[in-house]
Amino acid sequence: MKKILNITLIITIGTFLITLMMIDIFNSKNNEDEKVVKNNTQEELKIEPSPTFIPTPEATITPTPTPIPTSTPEPPSIGGKAMAYLSSLYNIKPINLKLFKYERKQWPSSAMGCPEPGKYYAQAETSGWALHFIERNNKEYLVHTDENGTNIIECKKNLPENTINIVKILDLSKTEEITLKRLKEGKYFELETLKDENKISPIIQFLDIDVIGSKNTREECEFLMELEFITKNSTQKIKFICTDGSNFMKISHKNLQEEIFGIPIQLVNHLGKYASQVPFPGIPEKPNSN
């Protein structure tokens, strides 16, 4: 009996110990689970900083300008005037003429690119048209006209091949002095010597044009004025204006002595200012102030 009690006591104590051990193990496990849950919760509750939003700049699209086409000018209404001019000048029927090319032009003088030989033109910018006509026989005509068709020039008629430029031939652009002489009693006496560039330049300018030479058949022509153009290397003499009032000049150049040349009326008037005490034919005398 005592033995049975001892066994029962041992079993009871063992069971109690086992129970304590189980409780301890259970509590340990719960503590670990709580730690894990707590850690997980803390990790879940961590607030990650929001990333800074950097906006992507939008590309600026620069519009490509649309090119404006250059319009071809309409045929000028003055084409009819130019056609009538050619028809009258060359006795051509208008029906036989055709305008096949035209273009706007800007010329440096009123000569409109077709200076008439022996004529001086003011250096004033002139706008207008270049008109190309063709006849049925394939002959071509070039007409220059101002903007309104007031002035019309047939260029080939105004540009003969035998023109010369006195200023270029005699190299007068390098003139340093001009001595003006006037005919009196068969001899030339000195009127004035020009050394001022402002007085020399206009005379050179009036002479700087294309002129046509012709055989000197005017043996009776006695020239009223003689001008000496003096440069560093030479002296060139030119005689101007016949006593009968004809506007011609004769040059001392060896290759041109047999010819006379027409001169512009502007030069005649300009020289007349220096010879006013003995007036030119056709130019009125300066009134006497006394």
PDB file of C-alpha atoms in Angstrom:
ATOM      1  CA  MET A   1       0.000   0.000   0.000  1.00  0.00           C
ATOM      2  CA  LYS A   2       2.781   2.322   0.867  1.00  0.00           C
ATOM      3  CA  LYS A   3       4.444   1.466  -2.385  1.00  0.00           C
ATOM      4  CA  ILE A   4       1.335   2.390  -4.310  1.00  0.00           C
ATOM      5  CA  LEU A   5       1.170   5.734  -2.571  1.00  0.00           C
ATOM      6  CA  ASN A   6       4.749   6.475  -3.432  1.00  0.00           C
ATOM      7  CA  ILE A   7       4.123   5.689  -7.063  1.00  0.00           C
ATOM      8  CA  THR A   8       1.012   7.844  -7.074  1.00  0.00           C
ATOM      9  CA  LEU A   9       2.938  10.727  -5.504  1.00  0.00           C
ATOM     10  CA  ILE A  10       5.710  10.432  -8.011  1.00  0.00           C
ATOM     11  CA  ILE A  11       3.219  10.449 -10.879  1.00  0.00           C
ATOM     12  CA  THR A  12       1.420  13.461  -9.416  1.00  0.00           C
ATOM     13  CA  ILE A  13       4.648  15.414  -8.947  1.00  0.00           C
ATOM     14  CA  GLY A  14       5.799  14.460 -12.455  1.00  0.00           C
ATOM     15  CA  THR A  15       2.525  15.548 -13.946  1.00  0.00           C
ATOM     16  CA  PHE A  16       2.757  18.862 -12.090  1.00  0.00           C
ATOM     17  CA  LEU A  17       6.300  19.437 -13.303  1.00  0.00           C
ATOM     18  CA  ILE A  18       5.356  18.606 -16.862  1.00  0.00           C
ATOM     19  CA  THR A  19       2.421  20.990 -16.619  1.00  0.00           C
ATOM     20  CA  LEU A  20       4.697  23.774 -15.363  1.00  0.00           C
ATOM     21  CA  MET A  21       7.112  23.119 -18.186  1.00  0.00           C
ATOM     22  CA  MET A  22       4.324  23.223 -20.753  1.00  0.00           C
ATOM     23  CA  ILE A  23       3.022  26.507 -19.334  1.00  0.00           C
ATOM     24  CA  ASP A  24       6.503  27.994 -19.445  1.00  0.00           C
ATOM     25  CA  ILE A  25       7.006  26.849 -23.030  1.00  0.00           C
ATOM     26  CA  PHE A  26       3.606  28.263 -23.988  1.00  0.00           C
ATOM     27  CA  ASN A  27       4.341  31.613 -22.384  1.00  0.00           C
ATOM     28  CA  SER A  28       7.730  31.780 -24.079  1.00  0.00           C
ATOM     29  CA  LYS A  29       6.151  31.094 -27.418  1.00  0.00           C
ATOM     30  CA  ASN A  30       3.481  33.762 -26.839  1.00  0.00           C
ATOM     31  CA  ASN A  31       6.162  36.303 -25.951  1.00  0.00           C
ATOM     32  CA  GLU A  32       8.084  35.515 -29.128  1.00  0.00           C
ATOM     33  CA  ASP A  33       4.908  35.771 -31.204  1.00  0.00           C
ATOM     34  CA  GLU A  34       4.093  39.128 -29.607  1.00  0.00           C
ATOM     35  CA  LYS A  35       7.599  40.381 -30.407  1.00  0.00           C
ATOM     36  CA  VAL A  36       7.255  39.232 -33.994  1.00  0.00           C
ATOM     37  CA  VAL A  37       3.814  40.819 -34.302  1.00  0.00           C
ATOM     38  CA  LYS A  38       5.066  44.011 -32.665  1.00  0.00           C
ATOM     39  CA  ASN A  39       8.080  44.195 -34.938  1.00  0.00           C
ATOM     40  CA  ASN A  40       5.962  43.510 -37.983  1.00  0.00           C
ATOM     41  CA  THR A  41       3.475  46.134 -36.902  1.00  0.00           C
ATOM     42  CA  GLN A  42       6.213  48.697 -36.391  1.00  0.00           C
ATOM     43  CA  GLU A  43       7.647  47.934 -39.796  1.00  0.00           C
ATOM     44  CA  GLU A  44       4.202  48.234 -41.289  1.00  0.00           C
ATOM     45  CA  LEU A  45       3.622  51.502 -39.445  1.00  0.00           C
ATOM     46  CA  LYS A  46       6.874  53.059 -40.669  1.00  0.00           C
ATOM     47  CA  ILE A  47       6.012  56.066 -42.883  1.00  0.00           C
ATOM     48  CA  GLU A  48       8.126  56.110 -45.936  1.00  0.00           C
ATOM     49  CA  PRO A  49       8.866  59.657 -47.150  1.00  0.00           C
ATOM     50  CA  SER A  50       6.986  60.552 -50.296  1.00  0.00           C
ATOM     51  CA  PRO A  51       9.301  60.943 -53.287  1.00  0.00           C
ATOM     52  CA  THR A  52       9.714  64.530 -54.521  1.00  0.00           C
ATOM     53  CA  PHE A  53       7.834  64.982 -57.784  1.00  0.00           C
ATOM     54  CA  ILE A  54       9.996  66.625 -60.433  1.00  0.00           C
ATOM     55  CA  PRO A  55       7.825  67.705 -63.331  1.00  0.00           C
ATOM     56  CA  THR A  56       9.165  66.851 -66.748  1.00  0.00           C
ATOM     57  CA  PRO A  57       9.428  70.076 -68.762  1.00  0.00           C
ATOM     58  CA  GLU A  58       7.250  70.074 -71.807  1.00  0.00           C
ATOM     59  CA  ALA A  59       9.053  70.565 -75.078  1.00  0.00           C
ATOM     60  CA  THR A  60       8.361  73.977 -76.615  1.00  0.00           C
ATOM     61  CA  ILE A  61       7.377  73.535 -80.207  1.00  0.00           C
ATOM     62  CA  THR A  62       8.465  76.480 -82.343  1.00  0.00           C
ATOM     63  CA  PRO A  63       6.184  76.695 -85.323  1.00  0.00           C
ATOM     64  CA  THR A  64       8.001  76.657 -88.660  1.00  0.00           C
ATOM     65  CA  PRO A  65       7.079  79.805 -90.552  1.00  0.00           C
ATOM     66  CA  THR A  66       5.280  79.131 -93.754  1.00  0.00           C
ATOM     67  CA  PRO A  67       7.299  80.660 -96.598  1.00  0.00           C
ATOM     68  CA  ILE A  68       5.419  83.304 -98.512  1.00  0.00           C
ATOM     69  CA  PRO A  69       5.829  82.609-102.205  1.00  0.00           C
ATOM     70  CA  THR A  70       7.176  85.480-104.278  1.00  0.00           C
ATOM     71  CA  SER A  71       4.452  86.404-106.647  1.00  0.00           C
ATOM     72  CA  THR A  72       5.216  86.986-110.286  1.00  0.00           C
ATOM     73  CA  PRO A  73       4.190  90.535-111.141  1.00  0.00           C
ATOM     74  CA  GLU A  74       1.215  90.856-113.384  1.00  0.00           C
ATOM     75  CA  PRO A  75       1.870  92.100-116.915  1.00  0.00           C
ATOM     76  CA  PRO A  76       1.935  95.885-116.590  1.00  0.00           C
ATOM     77  CA  SER A  77      -0.906  97.816-118.130  1.00  0.00           C
ATOM     78  CA  ILE A  78       1.669 100.056-119.799  1.00  0.00           C
ATOM     79  CA  GLY A  79       2.529  97.109-122.049  1.00  0.00           C
ATOM     80  CA  GLY A  80      -0.141  98.425-124.401  1.00  0.00           C
ATOM     81  CA  LYS A  81       1.538 101.844-124.483  1.00  0.00           C
ATOM     82  CA  ALA A  82       4.908 100.265-125.214  1.00  0.00           C
ATOM     83  CA  MET A  83       3.397  98.168-127.988  1.00  0.00           C
ATOM     84  CA  ALA A  84       1.802 101.269-129.534  1.00  0.00           C
ATOM     85  CA  TYR A  85       5.179 103.047-129.291  1.00  0.00           C
ATOM     86  CA  LEU A  86       6.963 100.255-131.197  1.00  0.00           C
ATOM     87  CA  SER A  87       4.148 100.054-133.714  1.00  0.00           C
ATOM     88  CA  SER A  88       4.439 103.770-134.462  1.00  0.00           C
ATOM     89  CA  LEU A  89       8.268 103.813-134.407  1.00  0.00           C
ATOM     90  CA  TYR A  90       8.803 100.894-136.789  1.00  0.00           C
ATOM     91  CA  ASN A  91       5.447 100.778-138.587  1.00  0.00           C
ATOM     92  CA  ILE A  92       4.610  97.346-137.154  1.00  0.00           C
ATOM     93  CA  LYS A  93       1.039  96.107-136.841  1.00  0.00           C
ATOM     94  CA  PRO A  94       0.239  95.572-133.134  1.00  0.00           C
ATOM     95  CA  ILE A  95      -1.176  92.146-133.956  1.00  0.00           C
ATOM     96  CA  ASN A  96       2.332  91.092-135.033  1.00  0.00           C
ATOM     97  CA  LEU A  97       3.904  91.985-131.669  1.00  0.00           C
ATOM     98  CA  LYS A  98       3.882  89.840-128.550  1.00  0.00           C
ATOM     99  CA  LEU A  99       5.073  90.636-125.015  1.00  0.00           C
ATOM    100  CA  PHE A 100       7.008  87.521-123.964  1.00  0.00           C
ATOM    101  CA  LYS A 101       9.007  88.728-120.955  1.00  0.00           C
ATOM    102  CA  TYR A 102       8.782  91.553-118.429  1.00  0.00           C
ATOM    103  CA  GLU A 103      10.439  92.503-115.143  1.00  0.00           C
ATOM    104  CA  ARG A 104      10.480  95.319-112.624  1.00  0.00           C
ATOM    105  CA  LYS A 105      13.558  97.547-112.685  1.00  0.00           C
ATOM    106  CA  GLN A 106      15.248 100.182-110.533  1.00  0.00           C
ATOM    107  CA  TRP A 107      17.629 102.483-112.436  1.00  0.00           C
ATOM    108  CA  PRO A 108      20.091 105.037-110.986  1.00  0.00           C
ATOM    109  CA  SER A 109      19.072 107.793-113.413  1.00  0.00           C
ATOM    110  CA  SER A 110      16.243 108.986-115.606  1.00  0.00           C
ATOM    111  CA  ALA A 111      18.040 107.392-118.585  1.00  0.00           C
ATOM    112  CA  MET A 112      16.420 104.124-117.403  1.00  0.00           C
ATOM    113  CA  GLY A 113      19.421 102.071-118.489  1.00  0.00           C
ATOM    114  CA  CYS A 114      19.305 103.299-122.100  1.00  0.00           C
ATOM    115  CA  PRO A 115      21.055 106.689-122.274  1.00  0.00           C
ATOM    116  CA  GLU A 116      20.772 108.560-125.536  1.00  0.00           C
ATOM    117  CA  PRO A 117      24.260 109.490-126.802  1.00  0.00           C
ATOM    118  CA  GLY A 118      25.212 113.103-126.135  1.00  0.00           C
ATOM    119  CA  LYS A 119      22.445 113.589-123.581  1.00  0.00           C
ATOM    120  CA  TYR A 120      23.020 114.172-119.866  1.00  0.00           C
ATOM    121  CA  TYR A 121      20.602 112.610-117.373  1.00  0.00           C
ATOM    122  CA  ALA A 122      19.971 113.610-113.773  1.00  0.00           C
ATOM    123  CA  GLN A 123      21.165 111.020-111.273  1.00  0.00           C
ATOM    124  CA  ALA A 124      17.739 110.335-109.761  1.00  0.00           C
ATOM    125  CA  GLU A 125      16.563 106.820-108.933  1.00  0.00           C
ATOM    126  CA  THR A 126      13.846 105.765-111.363  1.00  0.00           C
ATOM    127  CA  SER A 127      11.626 102.696-111.098  1.00  0.00           C
ATOM    128  CA  GLY A 128       9.880 101.082-114.019  1.00  0.00           C
ATOM    129  CA  TRP A 129       9.700  98.083-116.328  1.00  0.00           C
ATOM    130  CA  ALA A 130      11.836  96.260-118.868  1.00  0.00           C
ATOM    131  CA  LEU A 131       9.540  94.841-121.548  1.00  0.00           C
ATOM    132  CA  HIS A 132      10.651  92.303-124.144  1.00  0.00           C
ATOM    133  CA  PHE A 133       8.613  92.077-127.336  1.00  0.00           C
ATOM    134  CA  ILE A 134       8.966  89.710-130.256  1.00  0.00           C
ATOM    135  CA  GLU A 135       7.716  90.234-133.791  1.00  0.00           C
ATOM    136  CA  ARG A 136       6.329  87.463-135.965  1.00  0.00           C
ATOM    137  CA  ASN A 137       9.590  87.368-137.898  1.00  0.00           C
ATOM    138  CA  ASN A 138      11.336  86.602-134.544  1.00  0.00           C
ATOM    139  CA  LYS A 139      12.904  90.054-134.300  1.00  0.00           C
ATOM    140  CA  GLU A 140      13.130  91.143-130.668  1.00  0.00           C
ATOM    141  CA  TYR A 141      12.693  94.592-129.122  1.00  0.00           C
ATOM    142  CA  LEU A 142      13.666  95.780-125.641  1.00  0.00           C
ATOM    143  CA  VAL A 143      11.636  98.639-124.223  1.00  0.00           C
ATOM    144  CA  HIS A 144      12.297 100.434-120.930  1.00  0.00           C
ATOM    145  CA  THR A 145       9.552 102.530-119.401  1.00  0.00           C
ATOM    146  CA  ASP A 146       8.972 104.350-116.144  1.00  0.00           C
ATOM    147  CA  GLU A 147       6.321 103.222-113.662  1.00  0.00           C
ATOM    148  CA  ASN A 148       3.477 105.113-115.332  1.00  0.00           C
ATOM    149  CA  GLY A 149       4.523 104.751-118.956  1.00  0.00           C
ATOM    150  CA  THR A 150       5.189 108.481-119.292  1.00  0.00           C
ATOM    151  CA  ASN A 151       8.703 107.898-120.647  1.00  0.00           C
ATOM    152  CA  ILE A 152       9.268 105.020-123.070  1.00  0.00           C
ATOM    153  CA  ILE A 153      12.633 104.130-124.616  1.00  0.00           C
ATOM    154  CA  GLU A 154      13.516 101.473-127.189  1.00  0.00           C
ATOM    155  CA  CYS A 155      16.953 100.544-125.916  1.00  0.00           C
ATOM    156  CA  LYS A 156      18.667  99.201-129.025  1.00  0.00           C
ATOM    157  CA  LYS A 157      17.891 102.436-130.847  1.00  0.00           C
ATOM    158  CA  ASN A 158      19.625 104.390-128.065  1.00  0.00           C
ATOM    159  CA  LEU A 159      22.704 102.201-127.761  1.00  0.00           C
ATOM    160  CA  PRO A 160      24.675 102.320-131.014  1.00  0.00           C
ATOM    161  CA  GLU A 161      27.992 100.530-130.982  1.00  0.00           C
ATOM    162  CA  ASN A 162      30.159 103.484-132.084  1.00  0.00           C
ATOM    163  CA  THR A 163      29.789 105.603-128.950  1.00  0.00           C
ATOM    164  CA  ILE A 164      32.788 106.785-126.938  1.00  0.00           C
ATOM    165  CA  ASN A 165      33.264 108.328-123.505  1.00  0.00           C
ATOM    166  CA  ILE A 166      35.527 111.400-123.537  1.00  0.00           C
ATOM    167  CA  VAL A 167      36.265 111.254-119.809  1.00  0.00           C
ATOM    168  CA  LYS A 168      37.542 107.692-120.076  1.00  0.00           C
ATOM    169  CA  ILE A 169      39.546 108.226-123.265  1.00  0.00           C
ATOM    170  CA  LEU A 170      41.307 111.357-121.970  1.00  0.00           C
ATOM    171  CA  ASP A 171      41.436 110.180-118.351  1.00  0.00           C
ATOM    172  CA  LEU A 172      39.766 113.391-117.223  1.00  0.00           C
ATOM    173  CA  SER A 173      38.678 111.945-113.877  1.00  0.00           C
ATOM    174  CA  LYS A 174      42.194 112.796-112.597  1.00  0.00           C
ATOM    175  CA  THR A 175      41.901 116.472-113.538  1.00  0.00           C
ATOM    176  CA  GLU A 176      43.444 118.820-110.963  1.00  0.00           C
ATOM    177  CA  GLU A 177      42.847 122.131-112.756  1.00  0.00           C
ATOM    178  CA  ILE A 178      40.672 123.446-115.570  1.00  0.00           C
ATOM    179  CA  THR A 179      41.609 126.629-117.407  1.00  0.00           C
ATOM    180  CA  LEU A 180      38.668 128.239-119.199  1.00  0.00           C
ATOM    181  CA  LYS A 181      39.436 130.388-122.247  1.00  0.00           C
ATOM    182  CA  ARG A 182      37.093 132.497-124.377  1.00  0.00           C
ATOM    183  CA  LEU A 183      37.457 133.406-128.031  1.00  0.00           C
ATOM    184  CA  LYS A 184      37.888 137.120-128.638  1.00  0.00           C
ATOM    185  CA  GLU A 185      39.146 138.730-131.836  1.00  0.00           C
ATOM    186  CA  GLY A 186      40.437 135.410-133.137  1.00  0.00           C
ATOM    187  CA  LYS A 187      42.372 134.478-129.997  1.00  0.00           C
ATOM    188  CA  TYR A 188      41.580 132.623-126.784  1.00  0.00           C
ATOM    189  CA  PHE A 189      42.106 134.600-123.604  1.00  0.00           C
ATOM    190  CA  GLU A 190      41.889 133.169-120.114  1.00  0.00           C
ATOM    191  CA  LEU A 191      38.649 133.637-118.209  1.00  0.00           C
ATOM    192  CA  GLU A 192      39.318 131.654-115.073  1.00  0.00           C
ATOM    193  CA  THR A 193      41.325 128.749-113.669  1.00  0.00           C
ATOM    194  CA  LEU A 194      39.344 126.265-111.587  1.00  0.00           C
ATOM    195  CA  LYS A 195      41.189 124.448-108.801  1.00  0.00           C
ATOM    196  CA  ASP A 196      38.322 123.784-106.419  1.00  0.00           C
ATOM    197  CA  GLU A 197      37.041 120.210-106.689  1.00  0.00           C
ATOM    198  CA  ASN A 198      33.470 121.478-106.280  1.00  0.00           C
ATOM    199  CA  LYS A 199      33.881 123.560-109.469  1.00  0.00           C
ATOM    200  CA  ILE A 200      35.806 120.942-111.450  1.00  0.00           C
ATOM    201  CA  SER A 201      33.466 118.039-110.658  1.00  0.00           C
ATOM    202  CA  PRO A 202      30.298 119.334-112.428  1.00  0.00           C
ATOM    203  CA  ILE A 203      32.157 119.842-115.723  1.00  0.00           C
ATOM    204  CA  ILE A 204      33.616 116.326-115.586  1.00  0.00           C
ATOM    205  CA  GLN A 205      30.203 114.954-114.703  1.00  0.00           C
ATOM    206  CA  PHE A 206      28.534 116.604-117.716  1.00  0.00           C
ATOM    207  CA  LEU A 207      31.231 115.135-119.993  1.00  0.00           C
ATOM    208  CA  ASP A 208      31.066 111.635-118.494  1.00  0.00           C
ATOM    209  CA  ILE A 209      28.492 110.351-120.985  1.00  0.00           C
ATOM    210  CA  ASP A 210      28.495 108.304-124.181  1.00  0.00           C
ATOM    211  CA  VAL A 211      28.728 110.429-127.313  1.00  0.00           C
ATOM    212  CA  ILE A 212      28.765 109.709-131.033  1.00  0.00           C
ATOM    213  CA  GLY A 213      31.507 111.117-133.217  1.00  0.00           C
ATOM    214  CA  SER A 214      30.859 112.351-136.712  1.00  0.00           C
ATOM    215  CA  LYS A 215      33.157 113.544-139.473  1.00  0.00           C
ATOM    216  CA  ASN A 216      33.987 117.196-139.090  1.00  0.00           C
ATOM    217  CA  THR A 217      32.371 118.745-142.139  1.00  0.00           C
ATOM    218  CA  ARG A 218      31.850 122.046-140.338  1.00  0.00           C
ATOM    219  CA  GLU A 219      35.042 123.753-141.450  1.00  0.00           C
ATOM    220  CA  GLU A 220      33.349 127.082-140.915  1.00  0.00           C
ATOM    221  CA  CYS A 221      32.806 126.279-137.218  1.00  0.00           C
ATOM    222  CA  GLU A 222      34.800 128.576-134.985  1.00  0.00           C
ATOM    223  CA  PHE A 223      34.645 127.415-131.373  1.00  0.00           C
ATOM    224  CA  LEU A 224      33.796 129.966-128.710  1.00  0.00           C
ATOM    225  CA  MET A 225      35.528 128.298-125.758  1.00  0.00           C
ATOM    226  CA  GLU A 226      38.604 126.224-125.093  1.00  0.00           C
ATOM    227  CA  LEU A 227      39.093 124.247-121.882  1.00  0.00           C
ATOM    228  CA  GLU A 228      42.429 122.888-120.731  1.00  0.00           C
ATOM    229  CA  PHE A 229      42.177 119.873-118.412  1.00  0.00           C
ATOM    230  CA  ILE A 230      45.404 119.640-116.436  1.00  0.00           C
ATOM    231  CA  THR A 231      46.510 116.458-114.667  1.00  0.00           C
ATOM    232  CA  LYS A 232      49.856 115.479-113.165  1.00  0.00           C
ATOM    233  CA  ASN A 233      50.928 113.862-116.423  1.00  0.00           C
ATOM    234  CA  SER A 234      49.216 115.738-119.239  1.00  0.00           C
ATOM    235  CA  THR A 235      47.129 118.635-120.494  1.00  0.00           C
ATOM    236  CA  GLN A 236      44.123 117.925-122.716  1.00  0.00           C
ATOM    237  CA  LYS A 237      42.366 120.624-124.743  1.00  0.00           C
ATOM    238  CA  ILE A 238      38.712 120.557-125.761  1.00  0.00           C
ATOM    239  CA  LYS A 239      36.975 123.272-127.766  1.00  0.00           C
ATOM    240  CA  PHE A 240      33.264 123.896-127.243  1.00  0.00           C
ATOM    241  CA  ILE A 241      30.308 125.480-129.057  1.00  0.00           C
ATOM    242  CA  CYS A 242      30.374 126.888-132.560  1.00  0.00           C
ATOM    243  CA  THR A 243      29.839 130.602-133.088  1.00  0.00           C
ATOM    244  CA  ASP A 244      26.551 129.781-134.852  1.00  0.00           C
ATOM    245  CA  GLY A 245      25.268 128.262-131.589  1.00  0.00           C
ATOM    246  CA  SER A 246      25.681 124.591-132.542  1.00  0.00           C
ATOM    247  CA  ASN A 247      26.458 122.428-129.517  1.00  0.00           C
ATOM    248  CA  PHE A 248      29.569 120.572-130.627  1.00  0.00           C
ATOM    249  CA  MET A 249      32.997 119.944-129.181  1.00  0.00           C
ATOM    250  CA  LYS A 250      36.341 119.075-130.740  1.00  0.00           C
ATOM    251  CA  ILE A 251      39.108 117.184-128.964  1.00  0.00           C
ATOM    252  CA  SER A 252      42.859 117.613-129.321  1.00  0.00           C
ATOM    253  CA  HIS A 253      43.411 113.845-129.039  1.00  0.00           C
ATOM    254  CA  LYS A 254      45.418 112.606-132.048  1.00  0.00           C
ATOM    255  CA  ASN A 255      42.936 109.845-132.914  1.00  0.00           C
ATOM    256  CA  LEU A 256      39.871 112.076-132.691  1.00  0.00           C
ATOM    257  CA  GLN A 257      40.930 115.302-134.401  1.00  0.00           C
ATOM    258  CA  GLU A 258      38.871 114.551-137.484  1.00  0.00           C
ATOM    259  CA  GLU A 259      35.638 114.215-135.519  1.00  0.00           C
ATOM    260  CA  ILE A 260      33.275 116.466-133.640  1.00  0.00           C
ATOM    261  CA  PHE A 261      30.881 115.396-130.894  1.00  0.00           C
ATOM    262  CA  GLY A 262      27.541 116.609-129.644  1.00  0.00           C
ATOM    263  CA  ILE A 263      27.421 117.903-126.068  1.00  0.00           C
ATOM    264  CA  PRO A 264      24.503 118.181-123.621  1.00  0.00           C
ATOM    265  CA  ILE A 265      22.736 121.510-123.222  1.00  0.00           C
ATOM    266  CA  GLN A 266      23.390 121.314-119.464  1.00  0.00           C
ATOM    267  CA  LEU A 267      27.128 121.705-120.102  1.00  0.00           C
ATOM    268  CA  VAL A 268      26.514 124.610-122.478  1.00  0.00           C
ATOM    269  CA  ASN A 269      24.501 126.418-119.815  1.00  0.00           C
ATOM    270  CA  HIS A 270      27.088 125.654-117.143  1.00  0.00           C
ATOM    271  CA  LEU A 271      29.973 127.066-119.189  1.00  0.00           C
ATOM    272  CA  GLY A 272      27.862 130.093-120.045  1.00  0.00           C
ATOM    273  CA  LYS A 273      28.080 131.202-116.413  1.00  0.00           C
ATOM    274  CA  TYR A 274      31.832 131.697-116.803  1.00  0.00           C
ATOM    275  CA  ALA A 275      31.580 133.548-120.093  1.00  0.00           C
ATOM    276  CA  SER A 276      28.603 135.721-119.230  1.00  0.00           C
ATOM    277  CA  GLN A 277      30.508 138.905-120.117  1.00  0.00           C
ATOM    278  CA  VAL A 278      30.584 137.660-123.733  1.00  0.00           C
ATOM    279  CA  PRO A 279      27.325 135.650-123.995  1.00  0.00           C
ATOM    280  CA  PHE A 280      26.908 132.556-126.119  1.00  0.00           C
ATOM    281  CA  PRO A 281      24.535 132.597-129.061  1.00  0.00           C
ATOM    282  CA  GLY A 282      21.071 131.646-127.903  1.00  0.00           C
ATOM    283  CA  ILE A 283      21.823 132.436-124.234  1.00  0.00           C
ATOM    284  CA  PRO A 284      20.427 135.783-123.044  1.00  0.00           C
ATOM    285  CA  GLU A 285      22.848 138.299-121.606  1.00  0.00           C
ATOM    286  CA  LYS A 286      22.900 138.812-117.865  1.00  0.00           C
ATOM    287  CA  PRO A 287      20.925 141.999-117.140  1.00  0.00           C
ATOM    288  CA  ASN A 288      22.994 145.024-116.138  1.00  0.00           C
ATOM    289  CA  SER A 289      22.470 145.673-112.439  1.00  0.00           C
ATOM    290  CA  ASN A 290      23.389 149.345-112.952  1.00  0.00           C
TER     291      ASN A 290
END
